[in-house]
CSV table of C-alpha atoms in Angstrom, one decimal:
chain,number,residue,atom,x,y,z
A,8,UNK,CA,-15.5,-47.2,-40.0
A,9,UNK,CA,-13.6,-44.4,-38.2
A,10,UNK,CA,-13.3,-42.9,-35.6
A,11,UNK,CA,-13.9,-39.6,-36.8
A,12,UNK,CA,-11.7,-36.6,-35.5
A,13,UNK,CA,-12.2,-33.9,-38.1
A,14,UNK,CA,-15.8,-32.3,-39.0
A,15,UNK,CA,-17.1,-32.9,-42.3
A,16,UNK,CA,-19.2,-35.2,-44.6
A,17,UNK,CA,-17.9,-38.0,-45.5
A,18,UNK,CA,-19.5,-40.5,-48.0
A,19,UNK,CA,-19.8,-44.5,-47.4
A,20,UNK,CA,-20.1,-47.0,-50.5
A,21,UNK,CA,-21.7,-50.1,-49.7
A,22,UNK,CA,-22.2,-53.1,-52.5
A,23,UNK,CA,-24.3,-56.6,-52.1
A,24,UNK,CA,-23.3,-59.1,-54.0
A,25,UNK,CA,-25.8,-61.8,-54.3
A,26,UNK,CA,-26.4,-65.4,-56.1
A,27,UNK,CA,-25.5,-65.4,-59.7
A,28,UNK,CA,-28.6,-64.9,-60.7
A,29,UNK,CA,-29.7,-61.6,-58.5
A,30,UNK,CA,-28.1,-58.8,-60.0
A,31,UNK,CA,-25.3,-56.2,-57.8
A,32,UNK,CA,-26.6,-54.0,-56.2
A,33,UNK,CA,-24.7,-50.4,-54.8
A,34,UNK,CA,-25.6,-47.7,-53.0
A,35,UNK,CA,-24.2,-44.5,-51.3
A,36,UNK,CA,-24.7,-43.2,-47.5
A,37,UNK,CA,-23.6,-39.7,-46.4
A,38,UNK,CA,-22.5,-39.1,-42.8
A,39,UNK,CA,-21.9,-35.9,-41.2
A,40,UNK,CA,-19.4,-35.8,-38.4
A,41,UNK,CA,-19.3,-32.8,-35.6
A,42,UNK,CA,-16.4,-32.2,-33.9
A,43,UNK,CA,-17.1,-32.7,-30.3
A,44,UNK,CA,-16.6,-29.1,-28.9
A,45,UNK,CA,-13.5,-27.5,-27.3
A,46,UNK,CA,-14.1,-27.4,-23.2
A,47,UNK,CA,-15.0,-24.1,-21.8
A,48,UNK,CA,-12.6,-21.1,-20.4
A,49,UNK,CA,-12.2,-22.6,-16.6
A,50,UNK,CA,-9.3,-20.5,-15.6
A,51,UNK,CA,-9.7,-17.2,-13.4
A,52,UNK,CA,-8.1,-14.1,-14.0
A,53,UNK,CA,-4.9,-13.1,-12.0
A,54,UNK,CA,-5.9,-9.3,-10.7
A,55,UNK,CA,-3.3,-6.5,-10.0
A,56,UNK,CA,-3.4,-3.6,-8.2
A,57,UNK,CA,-0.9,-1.5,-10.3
A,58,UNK,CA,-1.6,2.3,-8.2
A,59,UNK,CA,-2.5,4.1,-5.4
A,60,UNK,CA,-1.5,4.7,-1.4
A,61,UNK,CA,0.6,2.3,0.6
A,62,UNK,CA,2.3,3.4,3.7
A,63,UNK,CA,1.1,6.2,5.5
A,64,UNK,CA,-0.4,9.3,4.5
A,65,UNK,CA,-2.7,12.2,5.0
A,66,UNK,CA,-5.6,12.0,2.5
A,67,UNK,CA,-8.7,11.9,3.1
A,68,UNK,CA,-9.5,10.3,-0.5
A,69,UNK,CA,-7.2,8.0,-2.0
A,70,UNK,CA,-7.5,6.8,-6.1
A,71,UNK,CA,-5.9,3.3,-7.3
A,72,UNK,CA,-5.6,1.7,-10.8
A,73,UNK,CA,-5.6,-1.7,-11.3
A,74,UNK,CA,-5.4,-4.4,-14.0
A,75,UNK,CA,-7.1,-8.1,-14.8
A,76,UNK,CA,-4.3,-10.9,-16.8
A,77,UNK,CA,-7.5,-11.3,-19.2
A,78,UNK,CA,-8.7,-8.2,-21.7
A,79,UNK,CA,-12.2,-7.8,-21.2
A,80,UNK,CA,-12.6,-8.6,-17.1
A,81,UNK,CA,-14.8,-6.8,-15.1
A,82,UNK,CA,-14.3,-6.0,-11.4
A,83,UNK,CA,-15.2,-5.7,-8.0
A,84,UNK,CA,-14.2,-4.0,-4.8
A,85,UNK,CA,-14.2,-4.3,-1.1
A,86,UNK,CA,-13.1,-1.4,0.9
A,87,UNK,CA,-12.4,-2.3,4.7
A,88,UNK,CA,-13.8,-5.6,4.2
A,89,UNK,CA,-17.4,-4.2,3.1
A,90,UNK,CA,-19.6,-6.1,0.7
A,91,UNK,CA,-18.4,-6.4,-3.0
A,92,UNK,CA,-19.3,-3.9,-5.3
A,93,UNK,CA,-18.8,-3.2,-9.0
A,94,UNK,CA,-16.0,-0.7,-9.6
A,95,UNK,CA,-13.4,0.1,-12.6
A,96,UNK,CA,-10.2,1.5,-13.1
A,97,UNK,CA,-9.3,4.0,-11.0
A,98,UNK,CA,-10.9,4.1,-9.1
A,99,UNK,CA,-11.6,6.6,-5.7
A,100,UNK,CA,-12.3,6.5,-2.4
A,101,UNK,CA,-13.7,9.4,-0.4
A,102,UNK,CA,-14.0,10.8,3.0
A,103,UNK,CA,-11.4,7.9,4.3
A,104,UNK,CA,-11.0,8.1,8.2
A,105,UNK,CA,-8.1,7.9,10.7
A,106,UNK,CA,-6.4,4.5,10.7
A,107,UNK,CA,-5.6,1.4,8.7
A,108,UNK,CA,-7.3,0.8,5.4
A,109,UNK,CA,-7.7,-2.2,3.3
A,110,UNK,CA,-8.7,-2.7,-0.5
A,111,UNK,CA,-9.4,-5.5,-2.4
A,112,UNK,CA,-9.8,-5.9,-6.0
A,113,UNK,CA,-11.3,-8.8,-7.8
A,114,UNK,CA,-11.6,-9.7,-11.8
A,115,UNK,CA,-14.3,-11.7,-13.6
A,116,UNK,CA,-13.1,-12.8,-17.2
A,117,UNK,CA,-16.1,-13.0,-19.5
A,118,UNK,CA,-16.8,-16.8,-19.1
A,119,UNK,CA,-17.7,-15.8,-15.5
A,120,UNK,CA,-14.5,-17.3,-13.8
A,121,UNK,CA,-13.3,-15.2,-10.7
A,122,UNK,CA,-10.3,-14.8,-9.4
A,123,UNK,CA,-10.5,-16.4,-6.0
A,124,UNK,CA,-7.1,-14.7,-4.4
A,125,UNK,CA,-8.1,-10.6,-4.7
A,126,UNK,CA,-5.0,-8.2,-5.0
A,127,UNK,CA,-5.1,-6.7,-1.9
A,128,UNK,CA,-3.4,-3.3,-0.9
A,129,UNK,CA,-3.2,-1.7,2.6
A,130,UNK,CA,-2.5,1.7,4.0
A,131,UNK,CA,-2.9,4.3,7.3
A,132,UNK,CA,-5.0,7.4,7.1
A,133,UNK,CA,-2.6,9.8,9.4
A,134,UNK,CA,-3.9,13.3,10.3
A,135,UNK,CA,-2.6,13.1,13.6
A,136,UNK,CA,0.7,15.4,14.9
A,137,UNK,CA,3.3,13.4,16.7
A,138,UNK,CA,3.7,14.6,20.6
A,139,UNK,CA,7.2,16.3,22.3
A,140,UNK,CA,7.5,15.7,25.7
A,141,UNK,CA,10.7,17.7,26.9
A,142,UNK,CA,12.4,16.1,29.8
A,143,UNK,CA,15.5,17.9,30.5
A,144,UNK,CA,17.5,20.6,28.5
A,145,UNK,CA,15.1,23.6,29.9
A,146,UNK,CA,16.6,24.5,32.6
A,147,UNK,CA,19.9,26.5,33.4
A,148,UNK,CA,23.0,24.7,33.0
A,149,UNK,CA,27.0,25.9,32.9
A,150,UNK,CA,27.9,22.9,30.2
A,151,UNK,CA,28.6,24.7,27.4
A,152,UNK,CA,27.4,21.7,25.4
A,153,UNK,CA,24.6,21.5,26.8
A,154,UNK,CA,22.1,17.7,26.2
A,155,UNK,CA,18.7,17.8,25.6
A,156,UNK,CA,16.2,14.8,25.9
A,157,UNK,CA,12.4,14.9,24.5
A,158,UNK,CA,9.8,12.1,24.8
A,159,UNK,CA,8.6,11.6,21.1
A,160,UNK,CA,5.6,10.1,20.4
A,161,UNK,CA,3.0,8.6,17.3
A,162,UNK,CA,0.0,6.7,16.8
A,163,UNK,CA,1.0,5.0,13.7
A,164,UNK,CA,4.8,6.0,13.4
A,165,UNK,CA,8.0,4.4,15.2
A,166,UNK,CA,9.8,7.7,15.1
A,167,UNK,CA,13.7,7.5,14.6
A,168,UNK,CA,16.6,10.1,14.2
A,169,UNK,CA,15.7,10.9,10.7
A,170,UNK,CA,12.4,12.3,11.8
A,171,UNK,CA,13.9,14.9,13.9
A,172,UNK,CA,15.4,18.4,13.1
A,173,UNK,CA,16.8,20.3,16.7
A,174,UNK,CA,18.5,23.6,16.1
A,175,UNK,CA,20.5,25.5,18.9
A,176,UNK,CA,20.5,29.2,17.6
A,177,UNK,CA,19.6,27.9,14.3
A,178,UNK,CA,22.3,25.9,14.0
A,179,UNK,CA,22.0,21.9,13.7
A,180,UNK,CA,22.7,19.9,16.4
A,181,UNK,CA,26.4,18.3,17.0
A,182,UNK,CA,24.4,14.4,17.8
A,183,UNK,CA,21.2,13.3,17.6
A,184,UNK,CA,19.9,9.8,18.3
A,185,UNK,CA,16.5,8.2,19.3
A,186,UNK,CA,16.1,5.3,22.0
A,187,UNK,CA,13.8,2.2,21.0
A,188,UNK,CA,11.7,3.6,23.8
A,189,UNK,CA,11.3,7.3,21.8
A,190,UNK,CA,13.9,9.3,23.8
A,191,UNK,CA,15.2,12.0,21.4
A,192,UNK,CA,18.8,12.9,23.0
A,193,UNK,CA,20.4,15.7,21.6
A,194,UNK,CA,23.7,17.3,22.2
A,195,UNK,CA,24.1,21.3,20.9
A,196,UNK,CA,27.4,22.3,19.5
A,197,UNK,CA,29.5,24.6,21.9
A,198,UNK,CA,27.0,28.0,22.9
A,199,UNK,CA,28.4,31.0,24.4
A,200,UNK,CA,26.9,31.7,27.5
A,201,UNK,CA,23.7,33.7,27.8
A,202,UNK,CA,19.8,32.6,26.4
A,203,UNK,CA,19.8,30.6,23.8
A,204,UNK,CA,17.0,29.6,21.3
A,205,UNK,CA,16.2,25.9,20.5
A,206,UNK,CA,13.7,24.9,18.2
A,207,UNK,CA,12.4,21.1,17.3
A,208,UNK,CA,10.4,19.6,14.2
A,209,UNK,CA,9.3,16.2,14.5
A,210,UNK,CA,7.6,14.8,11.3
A,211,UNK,CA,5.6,11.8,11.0
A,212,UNK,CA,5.7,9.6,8.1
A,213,UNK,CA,2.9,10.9,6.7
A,214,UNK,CA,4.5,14.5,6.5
A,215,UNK,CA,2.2,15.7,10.1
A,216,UNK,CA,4.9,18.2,12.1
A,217,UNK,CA,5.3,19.5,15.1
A,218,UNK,CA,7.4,22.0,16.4
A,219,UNK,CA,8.5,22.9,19.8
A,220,UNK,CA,10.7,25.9,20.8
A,221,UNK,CA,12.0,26.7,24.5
A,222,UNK,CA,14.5,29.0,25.9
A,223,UNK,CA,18.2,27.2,27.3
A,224,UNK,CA,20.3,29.5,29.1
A,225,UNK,CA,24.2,28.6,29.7
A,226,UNK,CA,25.6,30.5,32.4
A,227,UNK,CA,29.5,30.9,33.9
């Protein structure tokens, strides 16, 4: 009899029949049959870092929110590849130095599977100003266009064009370009001769600035 697929009782009839002259005999047996039972949860949860830094920035503490694919997970984290430790969401961290930072996140569902591939989320601590150098543009000149070059530099920052502001006398600059190697060269529009003001802001990805201001004089 069977087999069996479905829990339950179920009741077997069994009869003898014998010679003619021994008399039937029945009788009844009850089995119980158990489902075998389902296989446990074996799949890890898929974690998600859903908030915080990326890029570059200036704080010293930095908050991120993350997520587990299964309700009910519990986490852990690993700041700059230190031990794991139990954390939830957000979560902070404080008094974050200069340079790179890495975070990673894992979840635990509640059958004790863990995700095995962390989200992972890196980013720069940048409190640092990026440097001037000027290299020509000082000095007296008769062009009444007069170009000016400036070494820029960074320590976490390729700085482009878009980084810089130069003002002649407050007003903007006719060009403006920066070399692969960090050479700002600007040209002013046309000055009247005589001492002229020029300032430049340089700013840094992560919003550090630094401004430098000389005198240019144009004479006849």
């Amino acid at each position: 009899v069977g087999p069996f697929t479905e829990p339950g009782a179920v009741v077997l009839t069994a009869s003898y029949a014998g010679d003619d002259d021994v008399a039937a005999s029945e009788g009844k047996v009850t089995v119980t049959v158990r489902a075998k039972p389902a296989p446990g949860d074996t799949t890890a949860p898929d974690t998600t870092i859903t908030d915080g830094p990326r890029g570059q920035g200036r704080g010293r503490a930095a908050t991120f929110t993350f997520t587990s694919s299964e309700p009910g997970s519990r986490f852990e984290c690993s700041l700059d590849g230190g031990a794991w430790a139990a954390c939830s969401s957000p979560a902070t961290f404080t008094k974050l130095g200069q340079g790179e930072h890495e975070l990673r996140v894992r979840a635990t569902d509640a059958a004790g599977n863990t995700d095995a591939s962390p989200a992972v989320r890196t980013w720069t601590v940048d409190r640092g100003r990026p440097k001037a150098e000027v290299l020509s543009g000082n000095e007296p000149t008769r062009d009444r266009t007069p170009t000016v070059r400036v070494r820029l530099s960074d320590l976490h920052d390729d700085l482009r064009a878009r980084d810089v502001k130069i003002r002649f006398d407050g007003q903007t600059a006719a060009k403006v370009r920066v070399s692969g190697r960090g050479v700002m060269v600007a040209t002013s529009r046309q000055l009247p001769l005589g001492r002229h003001r020029v300032v430049l802001v340089v700013r840094d990805e992560a919003g550090n600035k630094r401004v430098v201001r000389w005198w240019l004089t144009v004479r006849g």
